[in-house]
Coordinates of N, CA and C in Angstrom, one line a residue:
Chain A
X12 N 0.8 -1.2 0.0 CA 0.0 0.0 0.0 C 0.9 1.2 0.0
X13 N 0.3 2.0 -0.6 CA 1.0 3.6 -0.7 C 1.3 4.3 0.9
X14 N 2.0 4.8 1.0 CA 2.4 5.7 2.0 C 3.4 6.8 2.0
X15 N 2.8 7.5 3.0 CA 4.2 8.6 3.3 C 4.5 9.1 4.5
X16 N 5.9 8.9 4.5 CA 6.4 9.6 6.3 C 6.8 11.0 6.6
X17 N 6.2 11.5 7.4 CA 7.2 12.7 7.8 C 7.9 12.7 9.4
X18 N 8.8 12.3 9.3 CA 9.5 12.2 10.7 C 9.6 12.9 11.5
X19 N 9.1 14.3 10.9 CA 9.4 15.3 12.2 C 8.3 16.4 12.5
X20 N 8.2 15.9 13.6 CA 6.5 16.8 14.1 C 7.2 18.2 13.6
X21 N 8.1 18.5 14.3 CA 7.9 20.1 14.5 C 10.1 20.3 13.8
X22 N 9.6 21.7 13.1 CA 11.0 22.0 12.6 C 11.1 23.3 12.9
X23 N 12.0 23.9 13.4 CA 12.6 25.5 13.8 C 13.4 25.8 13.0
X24 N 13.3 26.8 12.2 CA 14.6 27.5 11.5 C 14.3 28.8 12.3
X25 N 16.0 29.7 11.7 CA 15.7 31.1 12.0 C 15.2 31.5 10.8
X26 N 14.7 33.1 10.8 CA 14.1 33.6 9.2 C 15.4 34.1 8.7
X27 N 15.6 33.9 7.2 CA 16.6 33.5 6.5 C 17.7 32.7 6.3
X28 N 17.8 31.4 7.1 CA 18.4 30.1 7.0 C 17.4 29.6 6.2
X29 N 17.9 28.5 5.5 CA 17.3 27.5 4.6 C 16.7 26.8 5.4
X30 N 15.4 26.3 4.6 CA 14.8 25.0 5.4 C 14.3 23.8 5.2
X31 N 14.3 22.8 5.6 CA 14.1 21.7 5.1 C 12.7 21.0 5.7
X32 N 12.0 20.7 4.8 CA 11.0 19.7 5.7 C 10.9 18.3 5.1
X33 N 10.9 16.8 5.5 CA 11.1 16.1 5.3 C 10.6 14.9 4.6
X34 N 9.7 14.3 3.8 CA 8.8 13.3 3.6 C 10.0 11.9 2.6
X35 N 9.6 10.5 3.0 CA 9.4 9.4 2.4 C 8.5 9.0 1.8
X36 N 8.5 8.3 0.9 CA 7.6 7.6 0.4 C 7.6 6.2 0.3
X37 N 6.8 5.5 -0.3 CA 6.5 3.9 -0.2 C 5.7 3.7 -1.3
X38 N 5.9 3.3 -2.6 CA 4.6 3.1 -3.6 C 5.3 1.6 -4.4
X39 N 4.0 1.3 -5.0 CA 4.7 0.0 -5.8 C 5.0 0.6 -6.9
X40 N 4.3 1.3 -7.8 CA 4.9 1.8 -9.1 C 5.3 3.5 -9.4
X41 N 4.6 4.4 -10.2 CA 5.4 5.4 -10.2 C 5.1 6.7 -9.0
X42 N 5.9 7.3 -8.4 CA 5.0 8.1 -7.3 C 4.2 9.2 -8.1
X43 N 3.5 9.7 -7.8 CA 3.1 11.3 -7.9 C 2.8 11.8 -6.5
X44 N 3.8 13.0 -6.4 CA 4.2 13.7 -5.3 C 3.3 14.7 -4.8
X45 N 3.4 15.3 -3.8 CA 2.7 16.4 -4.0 C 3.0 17.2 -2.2
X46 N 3.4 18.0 -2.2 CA 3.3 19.1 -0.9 C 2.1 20.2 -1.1
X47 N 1.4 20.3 0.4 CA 0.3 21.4 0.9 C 0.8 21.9 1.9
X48 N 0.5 23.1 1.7 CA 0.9 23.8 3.5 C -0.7 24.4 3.8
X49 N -1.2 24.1 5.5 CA -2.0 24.5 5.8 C -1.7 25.8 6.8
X50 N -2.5 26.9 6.7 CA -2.7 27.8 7.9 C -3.7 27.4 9.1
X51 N -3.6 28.2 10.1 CA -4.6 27.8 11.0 C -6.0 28.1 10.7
X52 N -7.0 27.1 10.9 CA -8.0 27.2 10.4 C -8.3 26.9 9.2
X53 N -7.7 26.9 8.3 CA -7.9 26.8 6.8 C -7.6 25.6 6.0
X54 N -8.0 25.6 4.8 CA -7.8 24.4 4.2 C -6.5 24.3 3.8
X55 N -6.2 23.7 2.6 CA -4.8 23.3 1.9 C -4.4 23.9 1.2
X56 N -3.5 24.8 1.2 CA -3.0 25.7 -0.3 C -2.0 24.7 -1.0
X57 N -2.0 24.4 -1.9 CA -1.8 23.1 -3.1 C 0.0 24.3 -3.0
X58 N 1.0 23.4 -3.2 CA 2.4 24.2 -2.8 C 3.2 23.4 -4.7
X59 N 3.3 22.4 -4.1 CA 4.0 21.6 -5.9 C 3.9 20.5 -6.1
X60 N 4.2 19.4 -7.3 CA 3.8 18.1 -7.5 C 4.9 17.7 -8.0
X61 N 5.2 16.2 -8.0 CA 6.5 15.7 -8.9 C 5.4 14.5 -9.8
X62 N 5.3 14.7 -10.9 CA 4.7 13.4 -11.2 C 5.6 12.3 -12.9
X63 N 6.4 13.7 -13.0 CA 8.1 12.7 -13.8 C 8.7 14.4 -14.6
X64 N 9.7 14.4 -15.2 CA 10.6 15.0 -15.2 C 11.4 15.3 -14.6
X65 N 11.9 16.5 -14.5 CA 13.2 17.1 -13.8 C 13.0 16.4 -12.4
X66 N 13.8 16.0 -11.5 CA 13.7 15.8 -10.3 C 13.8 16.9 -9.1
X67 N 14.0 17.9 -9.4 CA 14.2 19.8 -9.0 C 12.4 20.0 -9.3
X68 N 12.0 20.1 -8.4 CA 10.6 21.0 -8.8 C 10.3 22.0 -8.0
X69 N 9.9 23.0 -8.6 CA 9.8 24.4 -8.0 C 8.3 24.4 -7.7
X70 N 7.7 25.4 -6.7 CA 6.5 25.7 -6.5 C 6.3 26.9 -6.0
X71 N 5.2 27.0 -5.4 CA 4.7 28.2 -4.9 C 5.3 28.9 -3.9
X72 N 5.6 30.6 -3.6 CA 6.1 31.0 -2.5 C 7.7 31.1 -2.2
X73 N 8.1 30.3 -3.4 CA 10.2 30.2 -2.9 C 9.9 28.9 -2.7
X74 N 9.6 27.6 -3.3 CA 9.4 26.4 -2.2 C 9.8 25.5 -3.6
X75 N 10.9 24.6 -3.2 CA 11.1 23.3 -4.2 C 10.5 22.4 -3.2
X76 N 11.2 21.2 -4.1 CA 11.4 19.7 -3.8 C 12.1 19.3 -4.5
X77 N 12.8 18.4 -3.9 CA 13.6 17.1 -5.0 C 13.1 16.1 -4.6
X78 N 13.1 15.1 -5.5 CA 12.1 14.0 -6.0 C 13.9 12.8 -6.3
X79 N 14.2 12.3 -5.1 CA 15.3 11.6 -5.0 C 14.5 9.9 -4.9
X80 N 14.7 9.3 -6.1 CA 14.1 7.7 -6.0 C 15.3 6.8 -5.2
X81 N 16.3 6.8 -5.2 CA 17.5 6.2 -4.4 C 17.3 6.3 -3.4
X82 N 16.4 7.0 -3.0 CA 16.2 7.1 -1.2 C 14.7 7.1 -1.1
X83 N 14.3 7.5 -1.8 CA 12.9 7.3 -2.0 C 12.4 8.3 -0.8
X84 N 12.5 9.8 -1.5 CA 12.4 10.9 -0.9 C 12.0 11.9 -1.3
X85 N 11.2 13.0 -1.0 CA 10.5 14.2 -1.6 C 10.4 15.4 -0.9
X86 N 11.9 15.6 -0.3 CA 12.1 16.8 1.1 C 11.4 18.1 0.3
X87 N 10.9 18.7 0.9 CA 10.5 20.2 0.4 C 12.1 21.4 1.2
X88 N 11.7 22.2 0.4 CA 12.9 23.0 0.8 C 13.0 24.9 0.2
X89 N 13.1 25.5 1.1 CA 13.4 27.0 0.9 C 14.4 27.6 1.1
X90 N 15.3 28.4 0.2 CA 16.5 29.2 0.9 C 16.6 30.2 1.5
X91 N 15.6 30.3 2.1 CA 15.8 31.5 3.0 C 14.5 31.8 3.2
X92 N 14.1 31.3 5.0 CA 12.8 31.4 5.1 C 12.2 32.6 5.9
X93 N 11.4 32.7 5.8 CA 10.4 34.1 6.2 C 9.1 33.4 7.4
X94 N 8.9 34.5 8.3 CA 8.1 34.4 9.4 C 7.1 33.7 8.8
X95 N 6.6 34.4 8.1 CA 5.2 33.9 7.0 C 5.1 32.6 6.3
X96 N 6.1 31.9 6.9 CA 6.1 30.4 6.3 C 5.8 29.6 7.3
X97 N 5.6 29.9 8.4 CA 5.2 29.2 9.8 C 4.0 28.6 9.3
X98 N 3.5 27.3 9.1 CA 2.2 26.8 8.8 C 2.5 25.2 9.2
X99 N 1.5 24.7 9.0 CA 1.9 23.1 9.0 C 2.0 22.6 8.1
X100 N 2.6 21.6 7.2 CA 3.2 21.2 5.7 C 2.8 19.5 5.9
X101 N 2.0 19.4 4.8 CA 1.8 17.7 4.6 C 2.2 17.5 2.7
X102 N 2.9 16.1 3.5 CA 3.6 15.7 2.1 C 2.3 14.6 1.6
X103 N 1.9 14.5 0.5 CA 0.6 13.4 0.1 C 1.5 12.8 -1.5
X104 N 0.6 11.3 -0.9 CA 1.2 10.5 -2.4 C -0.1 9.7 -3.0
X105 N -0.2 9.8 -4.3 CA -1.6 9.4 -4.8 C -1.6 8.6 -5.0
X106 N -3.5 7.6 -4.4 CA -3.4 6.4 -4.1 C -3.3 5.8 -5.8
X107 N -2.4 4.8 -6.1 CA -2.7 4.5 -7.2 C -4.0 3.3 -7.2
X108 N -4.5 2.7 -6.3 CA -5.5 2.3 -6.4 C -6.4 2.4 -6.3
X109 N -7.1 3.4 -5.7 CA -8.4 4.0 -5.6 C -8.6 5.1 -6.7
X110 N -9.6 5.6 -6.6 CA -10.5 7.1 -7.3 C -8.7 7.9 -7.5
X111 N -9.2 8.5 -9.1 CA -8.2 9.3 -9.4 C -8.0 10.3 -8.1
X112 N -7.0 10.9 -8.0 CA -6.9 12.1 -7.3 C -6.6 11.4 -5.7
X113 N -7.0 10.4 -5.2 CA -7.2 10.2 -3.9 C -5.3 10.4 -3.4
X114 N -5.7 11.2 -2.4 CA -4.3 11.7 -1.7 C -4.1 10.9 -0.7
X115 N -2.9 10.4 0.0 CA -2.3 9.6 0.7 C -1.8 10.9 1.5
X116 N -1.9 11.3 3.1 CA -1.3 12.2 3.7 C 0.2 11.6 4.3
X117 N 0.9 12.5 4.7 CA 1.4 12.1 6.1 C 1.0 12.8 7.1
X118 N 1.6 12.7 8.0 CA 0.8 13.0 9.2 C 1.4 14.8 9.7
X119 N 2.3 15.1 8.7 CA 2.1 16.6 9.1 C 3.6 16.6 10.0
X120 N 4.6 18.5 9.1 CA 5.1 18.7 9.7 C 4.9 20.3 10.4
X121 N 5.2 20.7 11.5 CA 4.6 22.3 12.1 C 5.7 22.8 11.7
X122 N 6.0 24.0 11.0 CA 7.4 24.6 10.7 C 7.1 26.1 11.3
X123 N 7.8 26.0 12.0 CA 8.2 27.2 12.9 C 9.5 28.5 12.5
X124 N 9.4 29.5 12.5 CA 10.0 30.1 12.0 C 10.4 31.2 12.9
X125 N 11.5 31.5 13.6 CA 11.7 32.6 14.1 C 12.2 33.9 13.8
X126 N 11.7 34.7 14.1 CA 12.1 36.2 13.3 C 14.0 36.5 14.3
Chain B
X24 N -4.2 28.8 -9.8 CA -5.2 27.3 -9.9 C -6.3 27.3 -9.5
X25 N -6.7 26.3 -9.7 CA -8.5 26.0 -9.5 C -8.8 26.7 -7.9
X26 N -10.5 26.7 -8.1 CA -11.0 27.7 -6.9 C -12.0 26.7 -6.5
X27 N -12.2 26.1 -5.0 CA -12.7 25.6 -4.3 C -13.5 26.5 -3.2
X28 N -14.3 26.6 -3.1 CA -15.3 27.4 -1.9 C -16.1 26.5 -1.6
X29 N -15.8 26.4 0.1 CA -16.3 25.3 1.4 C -16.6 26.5 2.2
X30 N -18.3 26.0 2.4 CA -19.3 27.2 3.0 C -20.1 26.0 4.0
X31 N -20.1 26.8 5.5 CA -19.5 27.9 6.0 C -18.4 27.7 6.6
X32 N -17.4 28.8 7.1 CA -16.4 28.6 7.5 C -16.3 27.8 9.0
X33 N -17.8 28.4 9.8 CA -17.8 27.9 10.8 C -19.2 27.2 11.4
X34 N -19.2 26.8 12.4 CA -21.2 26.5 12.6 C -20.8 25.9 13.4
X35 N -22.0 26.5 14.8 CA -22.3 25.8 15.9 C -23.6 25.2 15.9
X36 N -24.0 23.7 16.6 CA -25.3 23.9 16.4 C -25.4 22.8 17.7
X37 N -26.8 22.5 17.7 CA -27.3 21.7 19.3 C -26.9 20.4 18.7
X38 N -26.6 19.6 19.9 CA -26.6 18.2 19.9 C -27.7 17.6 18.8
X39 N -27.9 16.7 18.3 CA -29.4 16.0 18.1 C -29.9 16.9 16.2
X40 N -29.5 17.8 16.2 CA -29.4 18.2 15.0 C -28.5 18.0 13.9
X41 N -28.8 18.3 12.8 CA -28.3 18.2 11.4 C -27.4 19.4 10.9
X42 N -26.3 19.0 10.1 CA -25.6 20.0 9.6 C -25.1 20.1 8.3
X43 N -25.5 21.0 7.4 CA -25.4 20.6 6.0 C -23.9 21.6 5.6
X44 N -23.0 21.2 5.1 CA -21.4 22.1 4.4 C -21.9 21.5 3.0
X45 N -21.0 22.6 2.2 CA -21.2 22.7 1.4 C -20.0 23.0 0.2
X46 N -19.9 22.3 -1.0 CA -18.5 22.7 -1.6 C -18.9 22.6 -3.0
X47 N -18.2 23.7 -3.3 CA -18.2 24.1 -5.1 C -17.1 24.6 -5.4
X48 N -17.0 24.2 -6.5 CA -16.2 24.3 -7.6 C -16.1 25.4 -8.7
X49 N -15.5 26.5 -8.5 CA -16.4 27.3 -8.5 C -15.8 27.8 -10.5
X50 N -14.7 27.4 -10.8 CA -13.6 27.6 -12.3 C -13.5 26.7 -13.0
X51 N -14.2 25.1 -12.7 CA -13.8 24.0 -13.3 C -14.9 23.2 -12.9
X52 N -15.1 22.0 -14.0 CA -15.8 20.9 -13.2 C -15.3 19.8 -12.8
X53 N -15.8 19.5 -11.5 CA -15.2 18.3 -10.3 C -15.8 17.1 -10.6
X54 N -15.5 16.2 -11.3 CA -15.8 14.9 -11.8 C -15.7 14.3 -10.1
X55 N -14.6 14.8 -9.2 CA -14.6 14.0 -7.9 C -14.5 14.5 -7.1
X56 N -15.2 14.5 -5.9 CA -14.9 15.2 -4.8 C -14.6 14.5 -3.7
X57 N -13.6 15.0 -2.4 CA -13.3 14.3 -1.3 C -13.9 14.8 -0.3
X58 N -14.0 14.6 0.8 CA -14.1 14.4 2.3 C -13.7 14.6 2.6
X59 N -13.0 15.2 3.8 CA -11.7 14.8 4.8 C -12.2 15.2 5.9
X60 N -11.9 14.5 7.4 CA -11.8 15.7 8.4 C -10.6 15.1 9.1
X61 N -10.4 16.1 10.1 CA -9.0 16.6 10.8 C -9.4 16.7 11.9
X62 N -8.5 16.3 13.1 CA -8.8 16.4 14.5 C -7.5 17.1 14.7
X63 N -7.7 18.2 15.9 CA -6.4 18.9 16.3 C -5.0 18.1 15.9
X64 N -4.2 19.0 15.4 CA -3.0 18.9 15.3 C -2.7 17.0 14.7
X65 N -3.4 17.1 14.2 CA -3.5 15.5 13.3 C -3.8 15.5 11.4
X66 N -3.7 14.6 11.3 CA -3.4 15.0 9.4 C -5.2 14.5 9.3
X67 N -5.0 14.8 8.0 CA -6.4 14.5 7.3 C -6.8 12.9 6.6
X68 N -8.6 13.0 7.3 CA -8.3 11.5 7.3 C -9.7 11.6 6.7
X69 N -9.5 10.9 5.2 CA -10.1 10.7 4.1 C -11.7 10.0 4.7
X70 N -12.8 10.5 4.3 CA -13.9 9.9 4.9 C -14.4 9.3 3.7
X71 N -14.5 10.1 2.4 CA -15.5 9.4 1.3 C -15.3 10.0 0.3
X72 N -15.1 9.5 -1.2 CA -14.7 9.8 -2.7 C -16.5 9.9 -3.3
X73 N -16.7 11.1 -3.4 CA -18.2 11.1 -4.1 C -17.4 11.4 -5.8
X74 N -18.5 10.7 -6.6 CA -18.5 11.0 -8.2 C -19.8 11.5 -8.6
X75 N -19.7 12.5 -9.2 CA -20.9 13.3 -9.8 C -21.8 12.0 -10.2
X76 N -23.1 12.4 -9.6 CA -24.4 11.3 -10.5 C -24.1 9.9 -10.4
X77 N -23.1 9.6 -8.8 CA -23.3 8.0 -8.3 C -23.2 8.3 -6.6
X78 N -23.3 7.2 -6.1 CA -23.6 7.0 -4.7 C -22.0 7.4 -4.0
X79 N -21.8 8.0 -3.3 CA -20.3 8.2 -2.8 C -19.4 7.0 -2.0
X80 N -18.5 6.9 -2.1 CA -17.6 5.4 -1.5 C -16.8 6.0 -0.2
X81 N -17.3 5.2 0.7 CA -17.1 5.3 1.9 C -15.7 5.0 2.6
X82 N -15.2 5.6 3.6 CA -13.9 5.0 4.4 C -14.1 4.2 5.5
X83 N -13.1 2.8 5.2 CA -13.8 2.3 6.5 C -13.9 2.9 7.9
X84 N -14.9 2.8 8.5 CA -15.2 2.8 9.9 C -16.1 4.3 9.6
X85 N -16.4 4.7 8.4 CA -17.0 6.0 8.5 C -18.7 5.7 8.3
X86 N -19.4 6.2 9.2 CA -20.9 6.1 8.9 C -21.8 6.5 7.6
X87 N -22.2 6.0 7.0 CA -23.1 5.9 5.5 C -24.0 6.5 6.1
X88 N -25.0 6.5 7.4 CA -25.9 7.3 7.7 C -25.8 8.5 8.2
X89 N -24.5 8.4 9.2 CA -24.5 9.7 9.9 C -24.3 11.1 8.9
X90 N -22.8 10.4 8.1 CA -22.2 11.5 7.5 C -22.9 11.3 5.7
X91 N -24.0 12.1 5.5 CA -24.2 11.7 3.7 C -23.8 12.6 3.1
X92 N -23.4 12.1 1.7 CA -22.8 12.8 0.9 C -23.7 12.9 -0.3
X93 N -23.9 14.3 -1.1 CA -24.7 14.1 -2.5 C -23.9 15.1 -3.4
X94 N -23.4 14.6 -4.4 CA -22.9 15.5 -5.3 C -23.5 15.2 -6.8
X95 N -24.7 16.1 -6.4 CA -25.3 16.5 -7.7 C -25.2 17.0 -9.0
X96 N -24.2 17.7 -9.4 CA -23.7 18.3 -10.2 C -22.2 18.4 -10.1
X97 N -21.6 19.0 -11.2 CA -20.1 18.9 -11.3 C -19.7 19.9 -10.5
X98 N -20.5 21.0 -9.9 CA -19.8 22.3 -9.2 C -20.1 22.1 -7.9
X99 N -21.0 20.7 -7.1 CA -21.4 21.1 -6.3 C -20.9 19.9 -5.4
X100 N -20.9 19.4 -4.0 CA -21.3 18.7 -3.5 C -21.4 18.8 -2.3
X101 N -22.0 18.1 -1.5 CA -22.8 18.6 -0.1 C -22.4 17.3 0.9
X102 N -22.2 17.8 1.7 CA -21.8 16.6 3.6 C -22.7 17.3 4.6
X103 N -24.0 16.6 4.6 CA -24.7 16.4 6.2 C -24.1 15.6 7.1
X104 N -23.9 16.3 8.5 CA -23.9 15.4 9.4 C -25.2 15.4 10.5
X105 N -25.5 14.5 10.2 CA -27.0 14.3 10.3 C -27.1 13.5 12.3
X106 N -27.9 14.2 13.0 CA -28.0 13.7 14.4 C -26.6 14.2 15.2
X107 N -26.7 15.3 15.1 CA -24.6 15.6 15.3 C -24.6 15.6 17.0
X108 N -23.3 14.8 17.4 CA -23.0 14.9 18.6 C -21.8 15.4 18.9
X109 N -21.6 15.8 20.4 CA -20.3 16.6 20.7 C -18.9 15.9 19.8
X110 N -19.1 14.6 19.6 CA -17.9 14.0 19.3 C -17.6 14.1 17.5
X111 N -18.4 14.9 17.2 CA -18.9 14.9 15.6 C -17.8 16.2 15.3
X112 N -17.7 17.4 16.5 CA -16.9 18.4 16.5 C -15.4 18.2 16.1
X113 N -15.3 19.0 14.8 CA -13.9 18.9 14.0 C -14.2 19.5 12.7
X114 N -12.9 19.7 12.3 CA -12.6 20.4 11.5 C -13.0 19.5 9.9
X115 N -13.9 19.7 9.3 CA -14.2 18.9 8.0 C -13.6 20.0 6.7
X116 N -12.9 19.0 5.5 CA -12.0 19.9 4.7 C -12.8 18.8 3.5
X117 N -13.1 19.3 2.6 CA -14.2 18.9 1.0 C -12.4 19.6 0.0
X118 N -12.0 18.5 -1.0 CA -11.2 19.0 -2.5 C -11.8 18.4 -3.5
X119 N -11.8 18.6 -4.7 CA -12.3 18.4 -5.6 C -11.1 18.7 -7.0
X120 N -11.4 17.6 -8.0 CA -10.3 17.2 -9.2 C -11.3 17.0 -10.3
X121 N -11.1 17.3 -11.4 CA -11.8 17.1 -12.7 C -11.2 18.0 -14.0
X122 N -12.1 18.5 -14.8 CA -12.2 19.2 -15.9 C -10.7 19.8 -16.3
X123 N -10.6 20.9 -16.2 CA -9.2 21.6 -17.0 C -8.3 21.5 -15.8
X124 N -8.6 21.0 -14.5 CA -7.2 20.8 -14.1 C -6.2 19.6 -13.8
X125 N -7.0 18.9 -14.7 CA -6.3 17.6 -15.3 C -6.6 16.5 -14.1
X126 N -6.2 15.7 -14.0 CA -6.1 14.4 -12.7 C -5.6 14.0 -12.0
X127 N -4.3 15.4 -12.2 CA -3.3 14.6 -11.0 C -3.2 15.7 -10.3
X128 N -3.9 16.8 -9.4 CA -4.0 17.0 -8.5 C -5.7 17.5 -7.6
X129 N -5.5 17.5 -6.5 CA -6.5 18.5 -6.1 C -6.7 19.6 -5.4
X130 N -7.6 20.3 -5.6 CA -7.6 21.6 -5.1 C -8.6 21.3 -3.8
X131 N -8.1 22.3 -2.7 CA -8.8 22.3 -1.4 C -10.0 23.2 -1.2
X132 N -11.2 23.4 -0.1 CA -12.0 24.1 0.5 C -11.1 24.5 1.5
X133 N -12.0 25.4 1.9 CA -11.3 26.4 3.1 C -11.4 25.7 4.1
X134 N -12.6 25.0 4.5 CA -12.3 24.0 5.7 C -13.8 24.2 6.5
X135 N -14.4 23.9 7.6 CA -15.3 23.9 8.6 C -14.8 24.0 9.1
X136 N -15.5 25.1 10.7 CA -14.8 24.3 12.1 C -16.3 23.9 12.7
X137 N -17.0 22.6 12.8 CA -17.9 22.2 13.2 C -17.7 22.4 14.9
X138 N -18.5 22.9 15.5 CA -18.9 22.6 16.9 C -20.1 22.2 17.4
X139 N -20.2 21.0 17.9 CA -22.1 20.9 18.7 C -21.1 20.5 19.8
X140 N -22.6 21.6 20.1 CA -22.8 22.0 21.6 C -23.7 21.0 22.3

């Protein structure tokens, strides 16, 4: 079955260090990726997807990912973070066997950011 | 990207009553829509895959009576929680995938914050 880890509840940068937030995955065949960041209260603002090409994928806000199959990894990442990035971040992987679209969560990392 | 609008943001209501949310699509049509709800500081936990003009497919352990789903149309679909009790309170999140934004992602609703009182 499809899955994905995020190993770390909670991540601290300062604002303008780089940051890293974490996810694994698990699939039998090809992944399609995908990072959300939520605010409080609110739904999911859709951030980027890897679903084949370049392994560098850029998204919304200053925010990649690389899409590493040899480790079977899809860290999200910023160079230089800003207060305004403090939200909670889930990495999702689509179920390949159910309903198109169906997202696989992890369980959520809180990225904390200090001014 | 696509535009998802999940109405209302919030709602309180008495034990023993019903509560209808509601989610559109509001730039595109949603061949599919999700479920989700969320409990504090926990990830989102898929309740039920509705498809336009069929019966919605359920997650296990989730109630077919309590929680129904009707998605009538490609813009629209709707979650009653029907008989709501204190433990029903949480946060319910509706996304939706179809038409021009192809099938490999989806777009979110703003969210509920359900409370019975």
């Amino acid at each position: 079955a499809q899955s994905v880890a995020q190993p770390e509840d909670q991540v601290n940068v300062a604002e303008g260090n780089p940051l890293t937030v974490k996810c694994t995955y698990s699939v039998s065949g090809n992944p399609y990726l995908f990072w959300y960041v939520q605010y409080p209260n609110r739904g999911l603002q859709f951030l980027l997807k890897y679903i084949t090409g370049d392994n560098l994928v850029k998204g919304s806000y200053g925010f990649e990912a690389e899409f590493n199959k040899s480790q079977t990894s899809f860290h999200l990442k910023k160079p230089s973070a800003l207060v305004s990035d403090s939200a909670l971040y889930f990495c999702a992987v689509r179920d390949e066997g159910g309903a198109t679209n169906k997202l696989i969560f992890g369980t959520g990392t809180l990225l904390a950011v200090q001014p | 990207g696509a535009v998802v609008s999940q109405h209302p943001s919030r709602v309180i209501c008495k034990s023993g009553t019903s509560v209808k949310i509601e989610c559109r699509s509001l730039d595109f049509q949603a061949t599919t829509m999700f479920w989700y709800r969320q409990f504090p500081k926990q990830s989102l936990m898929l309740m039920a895959t509705s498809n336009e003009g069929s019966k919605a497919t359920y997650e296990q352990g989730v109630e077919k009576d309590k929680f129904l789903i009707n998605h009538a149309s490609l813009t629209l679909s709707t979650l009653t929680v029907t008989s709501a009790h204190p433990e029903d309170s949480s946060f319910y999140i509706c996304s939706a995938s179809g038409g021009a934004t192809g099938n490999t992602e989806a777009f979110f609703g703003q969210g509920t914050r359900l409370t019975v009182v």
